[in-house]
Coordinates of C-alpha atoms and ligand atoms in Angstrom, one line a residue:
X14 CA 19.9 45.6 18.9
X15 CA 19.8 41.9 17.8
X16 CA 17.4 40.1 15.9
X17 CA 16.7 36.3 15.3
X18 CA 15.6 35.5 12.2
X19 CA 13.8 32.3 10.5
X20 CA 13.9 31.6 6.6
X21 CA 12.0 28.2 5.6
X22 CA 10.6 29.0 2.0
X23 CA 12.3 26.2 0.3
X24 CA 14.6 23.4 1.2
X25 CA 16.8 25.0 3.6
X26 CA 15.7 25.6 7.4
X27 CA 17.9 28.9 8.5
X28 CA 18.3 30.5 12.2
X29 CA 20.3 33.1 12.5
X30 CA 21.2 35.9 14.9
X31 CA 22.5 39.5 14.5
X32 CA 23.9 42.0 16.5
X33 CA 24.0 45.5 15.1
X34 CA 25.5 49.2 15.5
X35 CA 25.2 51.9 13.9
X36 CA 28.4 53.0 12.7
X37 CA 27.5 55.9 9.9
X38 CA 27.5 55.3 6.8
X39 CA 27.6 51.7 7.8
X40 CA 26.1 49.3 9.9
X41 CA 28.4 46.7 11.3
X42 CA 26.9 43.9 11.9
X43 CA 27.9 41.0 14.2
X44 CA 26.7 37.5 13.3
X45 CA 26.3 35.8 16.7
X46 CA 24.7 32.6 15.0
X47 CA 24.4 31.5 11.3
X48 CA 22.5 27.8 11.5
X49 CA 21.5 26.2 7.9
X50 CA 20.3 22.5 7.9
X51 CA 19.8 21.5 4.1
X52 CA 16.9 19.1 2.9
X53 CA 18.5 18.6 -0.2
X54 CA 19.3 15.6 -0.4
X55 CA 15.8 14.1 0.6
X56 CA 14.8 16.0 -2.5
X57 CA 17.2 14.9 -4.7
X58 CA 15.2 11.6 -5.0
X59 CA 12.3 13.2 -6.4
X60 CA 14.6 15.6 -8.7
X61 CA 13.3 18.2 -7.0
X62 CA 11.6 19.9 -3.9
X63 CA 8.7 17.9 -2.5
X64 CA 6.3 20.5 -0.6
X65 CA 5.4 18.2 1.8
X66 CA 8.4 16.4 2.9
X67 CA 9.7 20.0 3.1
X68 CA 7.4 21.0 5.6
X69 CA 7.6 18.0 7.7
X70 CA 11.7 18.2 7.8
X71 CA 11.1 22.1 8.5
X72 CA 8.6 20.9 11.7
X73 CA 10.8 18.4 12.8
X74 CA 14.8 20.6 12.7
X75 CA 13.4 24.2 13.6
X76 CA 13.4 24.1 17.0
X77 CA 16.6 22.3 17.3
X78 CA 18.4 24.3 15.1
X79 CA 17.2 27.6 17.2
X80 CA 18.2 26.1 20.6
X81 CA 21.7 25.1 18.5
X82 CA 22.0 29.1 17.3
X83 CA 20.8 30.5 20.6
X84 CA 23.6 28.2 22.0
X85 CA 26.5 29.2 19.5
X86 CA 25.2 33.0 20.4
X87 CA 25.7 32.6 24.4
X88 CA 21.7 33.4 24.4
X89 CA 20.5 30.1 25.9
X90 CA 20.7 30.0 29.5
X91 CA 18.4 26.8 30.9
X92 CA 15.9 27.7 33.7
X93 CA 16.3 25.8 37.2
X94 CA 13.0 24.7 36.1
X95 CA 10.6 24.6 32.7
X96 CA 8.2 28.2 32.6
X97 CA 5.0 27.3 33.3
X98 CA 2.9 28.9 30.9
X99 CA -0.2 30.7 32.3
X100 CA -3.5 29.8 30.5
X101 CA -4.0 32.8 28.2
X102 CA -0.1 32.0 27.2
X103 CA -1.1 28.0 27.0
X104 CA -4.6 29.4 24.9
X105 CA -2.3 31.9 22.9
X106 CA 0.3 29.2 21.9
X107 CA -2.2 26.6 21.0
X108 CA -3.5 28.6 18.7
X109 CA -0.8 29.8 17.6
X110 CA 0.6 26.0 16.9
X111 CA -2.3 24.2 15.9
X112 CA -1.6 22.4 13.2
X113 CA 1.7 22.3 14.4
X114 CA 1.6 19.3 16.7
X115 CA 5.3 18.2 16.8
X116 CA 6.5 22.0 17.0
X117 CA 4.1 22.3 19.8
X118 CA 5.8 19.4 21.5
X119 CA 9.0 20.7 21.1
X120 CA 7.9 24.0 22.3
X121 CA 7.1 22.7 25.9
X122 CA 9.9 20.8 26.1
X123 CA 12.8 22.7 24.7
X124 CA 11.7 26.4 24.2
X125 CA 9.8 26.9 28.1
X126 CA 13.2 25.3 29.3
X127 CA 15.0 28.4 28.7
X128 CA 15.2 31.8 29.9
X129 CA 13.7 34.3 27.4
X130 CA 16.4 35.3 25.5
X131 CA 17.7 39.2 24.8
X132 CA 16.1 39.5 21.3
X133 CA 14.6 43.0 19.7
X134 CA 12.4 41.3 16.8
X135 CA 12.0 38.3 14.6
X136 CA 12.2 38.7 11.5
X137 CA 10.6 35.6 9.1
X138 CA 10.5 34.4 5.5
X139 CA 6.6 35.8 4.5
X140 CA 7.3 34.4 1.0
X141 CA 7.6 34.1 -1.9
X142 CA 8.1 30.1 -1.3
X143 CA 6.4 27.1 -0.8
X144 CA 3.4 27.7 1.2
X145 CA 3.6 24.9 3.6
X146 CA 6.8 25.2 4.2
X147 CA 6.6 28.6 4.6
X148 CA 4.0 28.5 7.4
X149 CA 6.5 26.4 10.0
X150 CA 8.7 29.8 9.6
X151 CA 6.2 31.7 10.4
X152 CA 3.9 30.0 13.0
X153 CA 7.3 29.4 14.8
X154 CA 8.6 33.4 15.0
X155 CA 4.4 33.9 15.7
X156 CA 4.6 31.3 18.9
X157 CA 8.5 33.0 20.0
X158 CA 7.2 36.4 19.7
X159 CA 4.3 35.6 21.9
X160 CA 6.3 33.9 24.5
X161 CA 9.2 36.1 24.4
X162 CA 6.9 39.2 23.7
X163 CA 8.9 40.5 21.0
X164 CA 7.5 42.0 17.5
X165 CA 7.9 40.4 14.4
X166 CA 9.6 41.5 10.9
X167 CA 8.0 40.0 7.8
X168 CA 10.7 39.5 5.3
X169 CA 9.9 39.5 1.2
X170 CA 12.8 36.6 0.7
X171 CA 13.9 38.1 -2.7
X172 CA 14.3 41.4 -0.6
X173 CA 16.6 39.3 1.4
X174 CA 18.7 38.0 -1.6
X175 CA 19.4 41.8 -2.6
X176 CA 20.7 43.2 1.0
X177 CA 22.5 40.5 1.6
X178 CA 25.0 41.1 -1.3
X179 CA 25.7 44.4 0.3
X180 CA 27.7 43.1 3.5
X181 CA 31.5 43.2 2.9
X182 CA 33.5 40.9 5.6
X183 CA 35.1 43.4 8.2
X184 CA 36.6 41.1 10.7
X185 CA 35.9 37.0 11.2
X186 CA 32.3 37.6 12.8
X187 CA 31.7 40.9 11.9
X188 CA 30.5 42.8 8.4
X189 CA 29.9 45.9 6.9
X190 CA 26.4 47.1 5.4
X191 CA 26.6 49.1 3.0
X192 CA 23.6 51.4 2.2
X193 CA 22.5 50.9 -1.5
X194 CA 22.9 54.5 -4.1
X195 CA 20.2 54.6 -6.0
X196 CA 18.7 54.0 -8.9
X197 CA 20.0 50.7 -8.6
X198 CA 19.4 47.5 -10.5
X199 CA 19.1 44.0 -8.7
X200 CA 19.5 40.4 -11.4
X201 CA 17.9 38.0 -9.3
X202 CA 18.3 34.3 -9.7
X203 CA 17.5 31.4 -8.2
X204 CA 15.2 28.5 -8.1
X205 CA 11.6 29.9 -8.6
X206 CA 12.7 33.4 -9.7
X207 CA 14.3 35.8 -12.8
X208 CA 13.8 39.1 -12.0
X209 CA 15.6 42.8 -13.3
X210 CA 14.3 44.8 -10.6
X211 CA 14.8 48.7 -10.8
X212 CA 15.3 49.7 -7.2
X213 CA 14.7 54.1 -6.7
X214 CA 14.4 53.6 -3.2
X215 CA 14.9 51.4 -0.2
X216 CA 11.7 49.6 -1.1
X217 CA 11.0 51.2 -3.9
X218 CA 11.0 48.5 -6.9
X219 CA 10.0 48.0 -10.4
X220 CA 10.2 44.5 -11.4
X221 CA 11.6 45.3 -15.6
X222 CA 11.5 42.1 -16.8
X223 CA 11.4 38.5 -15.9
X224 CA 11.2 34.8 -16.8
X225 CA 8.2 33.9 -19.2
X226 CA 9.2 29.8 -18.0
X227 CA 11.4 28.2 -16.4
X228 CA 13.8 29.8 -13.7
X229 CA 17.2 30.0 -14.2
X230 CA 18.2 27.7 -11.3
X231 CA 15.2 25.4 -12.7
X232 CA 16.7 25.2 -15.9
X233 CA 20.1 24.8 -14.1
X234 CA 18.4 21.5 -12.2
X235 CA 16.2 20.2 -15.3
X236 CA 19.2 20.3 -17.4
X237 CA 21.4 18.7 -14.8
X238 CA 18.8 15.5 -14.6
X239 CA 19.2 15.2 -18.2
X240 CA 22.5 14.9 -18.1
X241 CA 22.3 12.4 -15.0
X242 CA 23.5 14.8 -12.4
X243 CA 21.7 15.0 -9.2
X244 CA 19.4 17.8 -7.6
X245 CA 20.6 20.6 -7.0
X246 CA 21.8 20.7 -10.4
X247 CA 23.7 24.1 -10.6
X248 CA 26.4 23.1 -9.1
X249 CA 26.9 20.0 -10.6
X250 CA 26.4 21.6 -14.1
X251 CA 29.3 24.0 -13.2
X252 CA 31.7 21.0 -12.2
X253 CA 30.9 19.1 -15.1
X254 CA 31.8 22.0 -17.6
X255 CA 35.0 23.1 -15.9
X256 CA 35.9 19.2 -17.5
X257 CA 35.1 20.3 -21.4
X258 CA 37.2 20.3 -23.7
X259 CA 38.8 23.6 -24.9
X260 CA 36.9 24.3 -28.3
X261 CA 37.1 27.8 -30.6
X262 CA 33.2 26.6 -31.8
X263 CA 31.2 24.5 -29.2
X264 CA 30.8 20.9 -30.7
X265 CA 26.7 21.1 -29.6
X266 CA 25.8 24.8 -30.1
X267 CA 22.5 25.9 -28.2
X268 CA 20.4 28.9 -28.6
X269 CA 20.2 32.0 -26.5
X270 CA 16.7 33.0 -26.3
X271 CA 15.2 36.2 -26.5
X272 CA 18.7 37.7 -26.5
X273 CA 17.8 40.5 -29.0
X274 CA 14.6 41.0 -27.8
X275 CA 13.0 45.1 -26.9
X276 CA 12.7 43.9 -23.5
X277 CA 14.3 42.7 -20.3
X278 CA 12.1 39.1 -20.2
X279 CA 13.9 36.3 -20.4
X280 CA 12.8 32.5 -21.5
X281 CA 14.6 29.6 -20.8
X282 CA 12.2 26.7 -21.6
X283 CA 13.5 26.3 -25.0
X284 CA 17.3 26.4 -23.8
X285 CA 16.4 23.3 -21.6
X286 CA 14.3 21.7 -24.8
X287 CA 17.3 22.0 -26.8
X288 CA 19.1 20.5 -24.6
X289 CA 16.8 17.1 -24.8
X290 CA 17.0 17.0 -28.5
X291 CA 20.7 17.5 -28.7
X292 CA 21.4 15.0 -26.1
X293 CA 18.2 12.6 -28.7
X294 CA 20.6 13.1 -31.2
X295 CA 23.4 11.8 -29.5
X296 CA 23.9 8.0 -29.7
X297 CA 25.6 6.8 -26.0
X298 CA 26.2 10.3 -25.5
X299 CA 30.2 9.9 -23.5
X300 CA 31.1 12.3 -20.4
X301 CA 32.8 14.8 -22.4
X302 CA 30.0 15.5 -25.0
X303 CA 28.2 16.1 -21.8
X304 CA 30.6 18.3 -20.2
X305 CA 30.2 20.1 -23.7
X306 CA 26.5 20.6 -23.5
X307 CA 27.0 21.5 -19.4
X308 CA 29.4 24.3 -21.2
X309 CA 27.7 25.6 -23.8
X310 CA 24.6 25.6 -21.5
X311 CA 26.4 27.7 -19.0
X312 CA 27.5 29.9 -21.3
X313 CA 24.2 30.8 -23.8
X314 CA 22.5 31.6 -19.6
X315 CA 25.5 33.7 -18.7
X316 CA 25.3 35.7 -22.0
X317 CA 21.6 36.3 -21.7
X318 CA 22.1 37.3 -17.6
X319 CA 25.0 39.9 -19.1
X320 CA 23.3 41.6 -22.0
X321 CA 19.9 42.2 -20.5
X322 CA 21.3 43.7 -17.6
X323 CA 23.7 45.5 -19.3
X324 CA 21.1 46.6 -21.4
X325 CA 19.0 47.8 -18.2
X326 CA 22.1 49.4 -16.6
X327 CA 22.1 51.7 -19.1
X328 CA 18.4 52.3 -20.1
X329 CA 18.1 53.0 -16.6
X330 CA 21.2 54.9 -16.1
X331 CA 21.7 52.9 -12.3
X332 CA 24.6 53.6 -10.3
X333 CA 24.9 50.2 -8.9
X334 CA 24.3 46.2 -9.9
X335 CA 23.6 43.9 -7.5
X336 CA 23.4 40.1 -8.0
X337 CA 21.7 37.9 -5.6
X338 CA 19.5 34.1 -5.5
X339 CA 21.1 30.9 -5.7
X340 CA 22.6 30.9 -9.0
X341 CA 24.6 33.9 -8.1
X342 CA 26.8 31.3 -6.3
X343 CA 27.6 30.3 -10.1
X344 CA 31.3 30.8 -10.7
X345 CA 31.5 31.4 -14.3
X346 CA 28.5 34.0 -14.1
X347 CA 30.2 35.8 -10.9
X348 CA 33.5 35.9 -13.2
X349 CA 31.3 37.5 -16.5
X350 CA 29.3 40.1 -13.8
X351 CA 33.0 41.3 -13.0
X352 CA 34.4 41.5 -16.0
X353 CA 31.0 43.2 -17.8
X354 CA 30.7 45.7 -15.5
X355 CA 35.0 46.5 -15.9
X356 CA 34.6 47.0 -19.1
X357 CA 31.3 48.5 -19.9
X358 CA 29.9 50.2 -16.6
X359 CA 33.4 51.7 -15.2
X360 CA 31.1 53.7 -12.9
X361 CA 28.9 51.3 -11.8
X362 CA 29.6 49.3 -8.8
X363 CA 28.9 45.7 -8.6
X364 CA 27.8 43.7 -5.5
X365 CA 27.9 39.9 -5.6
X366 CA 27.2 38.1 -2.2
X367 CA 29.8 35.9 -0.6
X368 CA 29.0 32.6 -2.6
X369 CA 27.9 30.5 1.0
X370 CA 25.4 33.5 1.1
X371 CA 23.9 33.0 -2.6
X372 CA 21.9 30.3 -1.7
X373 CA 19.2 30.6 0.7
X374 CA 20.0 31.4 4.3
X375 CA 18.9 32.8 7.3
X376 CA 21.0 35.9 8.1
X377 CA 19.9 37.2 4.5
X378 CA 16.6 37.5 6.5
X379 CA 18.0 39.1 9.0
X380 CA 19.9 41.7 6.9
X381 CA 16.4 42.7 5.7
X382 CA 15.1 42.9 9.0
X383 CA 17.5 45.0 10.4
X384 CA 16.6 47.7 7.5
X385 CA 13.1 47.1 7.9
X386 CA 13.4 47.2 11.4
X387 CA 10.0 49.3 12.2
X388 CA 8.2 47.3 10.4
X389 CA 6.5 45.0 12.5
X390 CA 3.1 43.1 11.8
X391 CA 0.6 40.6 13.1
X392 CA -1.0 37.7 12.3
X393 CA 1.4 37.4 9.1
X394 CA 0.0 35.0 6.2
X395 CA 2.6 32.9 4.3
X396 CA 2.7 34.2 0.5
X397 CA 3.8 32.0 -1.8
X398 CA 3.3 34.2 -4.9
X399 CA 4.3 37.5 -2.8
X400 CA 6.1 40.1 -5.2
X401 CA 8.8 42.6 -4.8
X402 CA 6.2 44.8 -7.0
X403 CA 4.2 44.4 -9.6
X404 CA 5.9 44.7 -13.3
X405 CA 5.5 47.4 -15.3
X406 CA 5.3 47.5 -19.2
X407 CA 8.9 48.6 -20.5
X408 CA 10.2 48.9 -24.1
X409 CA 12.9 50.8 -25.5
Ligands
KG4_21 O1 18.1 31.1 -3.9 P1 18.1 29.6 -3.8 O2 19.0 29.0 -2.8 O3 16.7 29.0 -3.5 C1 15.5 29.6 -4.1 O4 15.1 30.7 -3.5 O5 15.1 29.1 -5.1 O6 18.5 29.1 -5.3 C2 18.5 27.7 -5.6 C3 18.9 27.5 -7.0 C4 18.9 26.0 -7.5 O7 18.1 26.0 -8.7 C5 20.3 25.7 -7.7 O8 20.5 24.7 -8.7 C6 20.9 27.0 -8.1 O9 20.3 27.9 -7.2 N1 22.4 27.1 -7.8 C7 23.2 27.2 -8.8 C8 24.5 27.1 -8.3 N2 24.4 26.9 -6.9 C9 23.0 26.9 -6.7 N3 23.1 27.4 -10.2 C10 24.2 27.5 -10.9 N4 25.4 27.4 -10.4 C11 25.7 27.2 -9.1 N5 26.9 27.1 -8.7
ZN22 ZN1 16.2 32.0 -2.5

């Protein structure tokens, strides 16, 4: 079986292809093509993700960047001459793509010039994300499944952060899925999300807790432009505190919000203002009272991340942790993760994605299309607000 799939919620376009087999109780999976073309750096002159410009690079590298994975996958075999589309395929693919002008273009030209390609289902990005980026995801798998007549998969791209941390590298191109034991508890970070999310089933959440404010990963990047760094600032926030200065008590002490609290929220808004009024009360702040702050930043997010969801782990008495979103790629929280669940939850096993699959990426989407492989739709709608489930009220 192999599936293409499409991620485009954010700033990342993503093609990849799978090949699976069912090899009980894993699934090894073959990744035929893994394509990722960042926007990030068009971004990082706004500080941040610009909906728009997102959409139009989207339009503009999708179609490229399939023909590129269908290449690096053997699947794209040029036809003596372009398929000529019958008029209820023209009718079906104007509609399709039609507010989709360039993407339309590119169809014709690059897409009919190839034979249709051996693929089971497309699975896309439905959301959560931005909207109109979202849409060139989905209008393109919409306008490939009607040419190539294939179903589609909508994916919930959170869903895809937590399935992807269960792959373990078996050989160069190949890896191992392993099924998740449940109840099992998923920390999700990124950009737009915080989430403690019970899973009891495959499908089967409960979201326990989540961000009242900011993101982590948007803390990570409003804290990185006030200390000058540029967007994406999570990375950059981790380089800059590997240069502090060893220190028993941090020079610039910052809180750790709702640390103690009877629930599994988090807040990180006031982190990020304390921030601006230590850095206020700084005259010509140099670069190691910055790396100081990028420490003791680090570290007040990492010991919030560990004690809520140690504090869930055991609540909820889960058999198995799983990290995934962007932040995840986050060295010094990877590290703590490890060395919580050593010492506290010997029982408990611990997945972490590979850190080039924390961030956003295509073959996450596929992952989560390969479990939810009969679950095939039409006429999908982007989501931008779409949830894993809705909270529930928890207290202990
Ligand atoms: O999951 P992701 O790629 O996109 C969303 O779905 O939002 O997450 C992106 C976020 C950004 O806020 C970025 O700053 C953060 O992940 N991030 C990191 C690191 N690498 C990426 N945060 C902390 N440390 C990192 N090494
Ligand atoms: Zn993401």
């Amino acid at each position: 079986m192999r599936i293409l799939a499409i991620e485009t919620s954010c700033d990342e376009t993503g093609i990849s292809i799978i090949e699976t087999e069912k090899t009980t109780p894993f699934e090894e999976v073959k990744v035929l093509a893994n394509t990722l073309l960042s926007q990030a750096s068009l971004h990082a002159e706004y500080g941040g993700i610009f909906p728009s410009l997102a959409r139009r690079e989207h339009s503009k590298n999708i179609i490229p960047l399939l023909v590129q994975a269908l290449t690096s996958a053997g699947l794209a075999h040029p036809l003596p001459s372009p398929r000529i589309l019958e008029e209820k395929e023209e009718d079906t693919l104007a509609l399709i793509l039609k507010k989709e002008m360039r993407l339309s273009a590119m169809f014709h030209s690059d897409i009919l010039a190839l034979e249709t390609p051996p693929i089971d289902a497309i699975a896309v990005t439905k959301g959560p994300g931005l909207e109109p980026a979202l849409w060139v995801g989905i209008n393109t798998a919409q306008a490939l499944g009607a040419l190539w007549n294939v179903p589609i998969i909508p994916i919930n791209h959170m869903e895809g952060h937590i399935v992807v941390a269960l792959l373990t590298p078996f050989t160069p191109k190949t890896y191992r899925l392993t099924p998740l034991v449940y109840p099992s508890l998923a920390l999700l970070i990124s950009g737009g999300h915080t989430e403690l999310v019970l899973a009891r089933g495959m499908g089967d959440y409960e979201i326990l807790g989540q961000t009242r404010d900011d993101a982590v990963g948007e803390a990570f990047d409003k804290v990185a432009r006030m200390l000058g760094l540029p967007y994406p600032g999570g990375p950059e926030i981790s380089k800059l505190a590997e240069t502090a200065p060893v220190a028993k008590i941090p020079p610039y002490p910052l809180p750790r919000p709702m640390l103690k609290t009877d629930d599994f929220d988090f807040s990180f808004a006031g982190l990020k203002t304390a921030v601006l009024y230590t850095l206020k009360n700084i005259i010509n702040p140099t670069q190691e009272d910055k790396a100081s702050i990028a420490k003791e930043f680090e570290d007040s997010v990492t010991e919030i991340l560990i004690t809520k969801t140690l504090n869930a782990a055991v609540e909820y008495k889960v058999k198995e942790i799983i990290l995934g979103g962007g932040v995840t790629a986050n060295k010094k929280i990877r590290e703590a993760f490890q060395k919580m669940v050593a010492d506290k939850l010997p029982d408990v096993k611990l997945f972490i994605p590979a850190r080039d699959l924390s961030t956003d990426n295509a073959l996450m989407i596929g992952i989560a299309g390969l479990i939810r492989f009969n679950e095939t739709a039409n006429d999908i709608v982007a989501e931008g607000h779409l949830r894993l489930a809705e909270r529930i009220d928890v207290n202990f």
